[in-house]
mmCIF file of C-alpha atoms and ligand atoms in Angstrom:
data_model
loop_
_atom_site.group_PDB
_atom_site.id
_atom_site.type_symbol
_atom_site.label_atom_id
_atom_site.label_comp_id
_atom_site.label_asym_id
_atom_site.label_seq_id
_atom_site.Cartn_x
_atom_site.Cartn_y
_atom_site.Cartn_z
ATOM 1 C CA UNK A 1 98.711 31.764 17.001
ATOM 2 C CA UNK A 2 98.671 29.309 14.074
ATOM 3 C CA UNK A 3 95.535 28.953 12.001
ATOM 4 C CA UNK A 4 94.836 25.535 10.514
ATOM 5 C CA UNK A 5 92.495 25.459 7.548
ATOM 6 C CA UNK A 6 90.287 22.433 6.981
ATOM 7 C CA UNK A 7 87.794 21.738 4.238
ATOM 8 C CA UNK A 8 84.766 19.539 4.755
ATOM 9 C CA UNK A 9 83.432 17.340 1.993
ATOM 10 C CA UNK A 10 79.905 15.980 1.791
ATOM 11 C CA UNK A 11 79.395 12.817 -0.210
ATOM 12 C CA UNK A 12 75.964 12.304 -1.733
ATOM 13 C CA UNK A 13 74.257 10.692 -4.677
ATOM 14 C CA UNK A 14 71.755 12.372 -6.920
ATOM 15 C CA UNK A 15 68.963 10.532 -8.731
ATOM 16 C CA UNK A 16 67.273 12.346 -11.610
ATOM 17 C CA UNK A 17 63.752 11.310 -10.570
ATOM 18 C CA UNK A 18 61.941 9.463 -7.770
ATOM 19 C CA UNK A 19 61.405 6.614 -10.233
ATOM 20 C CA UNK A 20 65.159 6.300 -10.720
ATOM 21 C CA UNK A 21 65.656 5.399 -7.033
ATOM 22 C CA UNK A 22 66.242 1.779 -5.969
ATOM 23 C CA UNK A 23 62.875 0.099 -5.220
ATOM 24 C CA UNK A 24 63.035 0.364 -1.398
ATOM 25 C CA UNK A 25 63.959 4.034 -1.558
ATOM 26 C CA UNK A 26 61.247 4.741 -4.087
ATOM 27 C CA UNK A 27 58.670 3.273 -1.719
ATOM 28 C CA UNK A 28 60.070 5.332 1.161
ATOM 29 C CA UNK A 29 59.992 8.569 -0.816
ATOM 30 C CA UNK A 30 56.445 7.807 -1.974
ATOM 31 C CA UNK A 31 55.453 7.337 1.694
ATOM 32 C CA UNK A 32 56.940 10.769 2.462
ATOM 33 C CA UNK A 33 55.017 12.266 -0.471
ATOM 34 C CA UNK A 34 51.819 10.635 0.854
ATOM 35 C CA UNK A 35 52.557 12.046 4.325
ATOM 36 C CA UNK A 36 52.421 15.628 3.027
ATOM 37 C CA UNK A 37 48.638 15.134 2.890
ATOM 38 C CA UNK A 38 48.508 14.783 6.686
ATOM 39 C CA UNK A 39 50.445 17.969 7.490
ATOM 40 C CA UNK A 40 48.737 20.480 9.739
ATOM 41 C CA UNK A 41 50.298 23.680 8.467
ATOM 42 C CA UNK A 42 47.727 26.504 8.510
ATOM 43 C CA UNK A 43 50.386 29.071 9.432
ATOM 44 C CA UNK A 44 53.163 28.344 6.932
ATOM 45 C CA UNK A 45 51.120 26.562 4.248
ATOM 46 C CA UNK A 46 54.268 24.489 3.777
ATOM 47 C CA UNK A 47 53.289 20.832 3.999
ATOM 48 C CA UNK A 48 56.238 18.639 4.867
ATOM 49 C CA UNK A 49 56.154 14.852 4.676
ATOM 50 C CA UNK A 50 58.701 12.455 6.127
ATOM 51 C CA UNK A 51 58.959 8.685 6.195
ATOM 52 C CA UNK A 52 61.273 6.560 8.301
ATOM 53 C CA UNK A 53 62.290 3.018 7.361
ATOM 54 C CA UNK A 54 63.118 0.805 10.326
ATOM 55 C CA UNK A 55 65.377 -2.260 10.266
ATOM 56 C CA UNK A 56 62.264 -4.471 10.344
ATOM 57 C CA UNK A 57 61.258 -2.724 7.090
ATOM 58 C CA UNK A 58 58.308 -1.052 8.805
ATOM 59 C CA UNK A 59 57.747 2.464 7.450
ATOM 60 C CA UNK A 60 56.571 5.185 9.840
ATOM 61 C CA UNK A 61 55.251 8.419 8.358
ATOM 62 C CA UNK A 62 55.223 11.899 9.854
ATOM 63 C CA UNK A 63 54.244 15.397 8.812
ATOM 64 C CA UNK A 64 54.713 18.850 10.254
ATOM 65 C CA UNK A 65 52.210 19.719 12.961
ATOM 66 C CA UNK A 66 51.946 23.434 13.624
ATOM 67 C CA UNK A 67 50.439 25.372 16.494
ATOM 68 C CA UNK A 68 49.257 28.933 17.059
ATOM 69 C CA UNK A 69 51.991 29.122 19.689
ATOM 70 C CA UNK A 70 54.567 28.637 16.931
ATOM 71 C CA UNK A 71 57.463 26.914 18.761
ATOM 72 C CA UNK A 72 55.015 24.301 20.051
ATOM 73 C CA UNK A 73 54.698 22.792 16.589
ATOM 74 C CA UNK A 74 56.970 20.057 15.292
ATOM 75 C CA UNK A 75 58.757 19.278 12.021
ATOM 76 C CA UNK A 76 57.773 16.289 9.897
ATOM 77 C CA UNK A 77 61.065 14.467 10.464
ATOM 78 C CA UNK A 78 60.892 14.599 14.237
ATOM 79 C CA UNK A 79 57.201 13.701 14.187
ATOM 80 C CA UNK A 80 58.139 10.555 12.218
ATOM 81 C CA UNK A 81 61.248 9.755 14.253
ATOM 82 C CA UNK A 82 59.517 10.167 17.603
ATOM 83 C CA UNK A 83 56.504 8.159 16.429
ATOM 84 C CA UNK A 84 58.895 5.394 15.331
ATOM 85 C CA UNK A 85 60.748 5.550 18.646
ATOM 86 C CA UNK A 86 57.599 5.368 20.715
ATOM 87 C CA UNK A 87 55.730 2.764 18.658
ATOM 88 C CA UNK A 88 58.690 0.550 17.693
ATOM 89 C CA UNK A 89 61.118 1.061 20.544
ATOM 90 C CA UNK A 90 63.087 -2.131 19.833
ATOM 91 C CA UNK A 91 63.603 -1.284 16.196
ATOM 92 C CA UNK A 92 66.225 1.071 14.748
ATOM 93 C CA UNK A 93 66.147 3.676 11.993
ATOM 94 C CA UNK A 94 67.695 2.751 8.653
ATOM 95 C CA UNK A 95 66.648 5.637 6.404
ATOM 96 C CA UNK A 96 64.520 8.782 6.284
ATOM 97 C CA UNK A 97 62.925 10.497 3.288
ATOM 98 C CA UNK A 98 61.693 14.087 3.252
ATOM 99 C CA UNK A 99 59.703 16.206 0.816
ATOM 100 C CA UNK A 100 57.367 19.201 0.962
ATOM 101 C CA UNK A 101 54.381 20.655 -0.833
ATOM 102 C CA UNK A 102 54.045 24.394 -1.311
ATOM 103 C CA UNK A 103 50.901 26.508 -1.143
ATOM 104 C CA UNK A 104 50.109 25.601 -4.755
ATOM 105 C CA UNK A 105 50.267 21.891 -3.929
ATOM 106 C CA UNK A 106 53.493 21.356 -5.876
ATOM 107 C CA UNK A 107 56.188 19.034 -4.559
ATOM 108 C CA UNK A 108 59.197 21.110 -3.570
ATOM 109 C CA UNK A 109 62.637 20.745 -2.069
ATOM 110 C CA UNK A 110 63.012 19.858 1.598
ATOM 111 C CA UNK A 111 66.160 19.389 3.614
ATOM 112 C CA UNK A 112 66.105 18.618 7.356
ATOM 113 C CA UNK A 113 66.517 21.610 9.668
ATOM 114 C CA UNK A 114 69.354 21.693 12.184
ATOM 115 C CA UNK A 115 67.286 20.405 15.107
ATOM 116 C CA UNK A 116 66.033 17.466 13.040
ATOM 117 C CA UNK A 117 69.606 16.673 11.989
ATOM 118 C CA UNK A 118 70.611 16.514 15.647
ATOM 119 C CA UNK A 119 67.744 14.103 16.382
ATOM 120 C CA UNK A 120 68.552 12.057 13.280
ATOM 121 C CA UNK A 121 72.164 11.820 14.356
ATOM 122 C CA UNK A 122 71.129 10.369 17.687
ATOM 123 C CA UNK A 123 68.873 7.880 15.862
ATOM 124 C CA UNK A 124 71.954 6.855 13.914
ATOM 125 C CA UNK A 125 73.994 6.494 17.094
ATOM 126 C CA UNK A 126 71.246 4.322 18.598
ATOM 127 C CA UNK A 127 71.180 2.210 15.424
ATOM 128 C CA UNK A 128 74.944 1.789 15.467
ATOM 129 C CA UNK A 129 74.933 1.970 11.672
ATOM 130 C CA UNK A 130 74.713 4.768 9.117
ATOM 131 C CA UNK A 131 71.237 6.213 8.537
ATOM 132 C CA UNK A 132 70.556 7.257 4.946
ATOM 133 C CA UNK A 133 68.712 10.507 4.217
ATOM 134 C CA UNK A 134 66.727 11.010 1.011
ATOM 135 C CA UNK A 135 65.870 14.619 0.164
ATOM 136 C CA UNK A 136 63.484 15.606 -2.581
ATOM 137 C CA UNK A 137 64.949 18.403 -4.666
ATOM 138 C CA UNK A 138 63.779 21.184 -6.912
ATOM 139 C CA UNK A 139 62.734 19.780 -10.260
ATOM 140 C CA UNK A 140 62.026 16.292 -8.942
ATOM 141 C CA UNK A 141 65.491 14.851 -8.414
ATOM 142 C CA UNK A 142 66.444 13.173 -5.136
ATOM 143 C CA UNK A 143 69.624 13.689 -3.157
ATOM 144 C CA UNK A 144 70.782 10.763 -1.022
ATOM 145 C CA UNK A 145 73.251 11.114 1.842
ATOM 146 C CA UNK A 146 74.547 7.800 3.162
ATOM 147 C CA UNK A 147 75.469 8.952 6.655
ATOM 148 C CA UNK A 148 73.697 11.565 8.801
ATOM 149 C CA UNK A 149 77.004 12.645 10.334
ATOM 150 C CA UNK A 150 77.930 14.299 7.046
ATOM 151 C CA UNK A 151 74.882 16.567 7.430
ATOM 152 C CA UNK A 152 75.913 17.787 10.859
ATOM 153 C CA UNK A 153 79.613 18.413 11.273
ATOM 154 C CA UNK A 154 80.747 19.448 14.782
ATOM 155 C CA UNK A 155 77.530 18.101 16.230
ATOM 156 C CA UNK A 156 76.609 18.353 19.888
ATOM 157 C CA UNK A 157 77.352 15.398 22.139
ATOM 158 C CA UNK A 158 77.616 14.792 25.883
HETATM 159 N N1 THU B 201 59.560 22.050 8.703
HETATM 160 C C1 THU B 201 59.641 20.689 8.709
HETATM 161 O O1 THU B 201 58.641 19.980 8.882
HETATM 162 N N2 THU B 201 60.865 20.140 8.543
HETATM 163 C C2 THU B 201 62.027 20.832 8.392
HETATM 164 O O2 THU B 201 63.104 20.255 8.321
HETATM 165 C C3 THU B 201 61.989 22.291 8.327
HETATM 166 C C4 THU B 201 60.662 22.931 8.494
HETATM 167 C C5 THU B 201 58.236 22.657 8.915
HETATM 168 C C6 THU B 201 58.109 23.453 10.177
HETATM 169 C C7 THU B 201 56.972 24.383 9.820
HETATM 170 O O3 THU B 201 55.747 23.720 10.089
HETATM 171 C C8 THU B 201 57.100 24.581 8.323
HETATM 172 O O4 THU B 201 57.938 23.534 7.866
HETATM 173 C C9 THU B 201 57.675 25.911 7.917
HETATM 174 O O5 THU B 201 58.863 26.149 8.550
#
């Protein structure tokens, strides 16, 4: 049997600080930072904030919501995406920003988990246009991916 080797490439931009982002993105990341304050995370003490920009320019915030029955909780990204979907059903997602605060209250790196990537990908498919993802990184820089599909190669579809 022949083996074919492929290499995947992920294109992204890196901004040195939140302030270095374009104005719209800066506002979105600030909304995600603000959303960390609404996290309910007594079990992990990891407060995640997410903010979704819709095509109407409305911003919908979300934060992780935990539960004593652990799997019943929900990540910040899906909280924001599902809130956007249910409150603005005729609007589509344009971008999502994510950040977290650790136990000491410091802003720390956050990158969407696999399940959130799958949900984001479907948001992108519904939008019919690339959804940008802004991820806060260690040290305060921000990584920007222009297309969710690059974050989830070989994704599930039906
Ligand atoms: N969490 C998020 O909110 N987003 C992610 O992408 C990964 C993890 C939350 C879930 C849980 O409340 C806490 O972070 C620790 O895993």
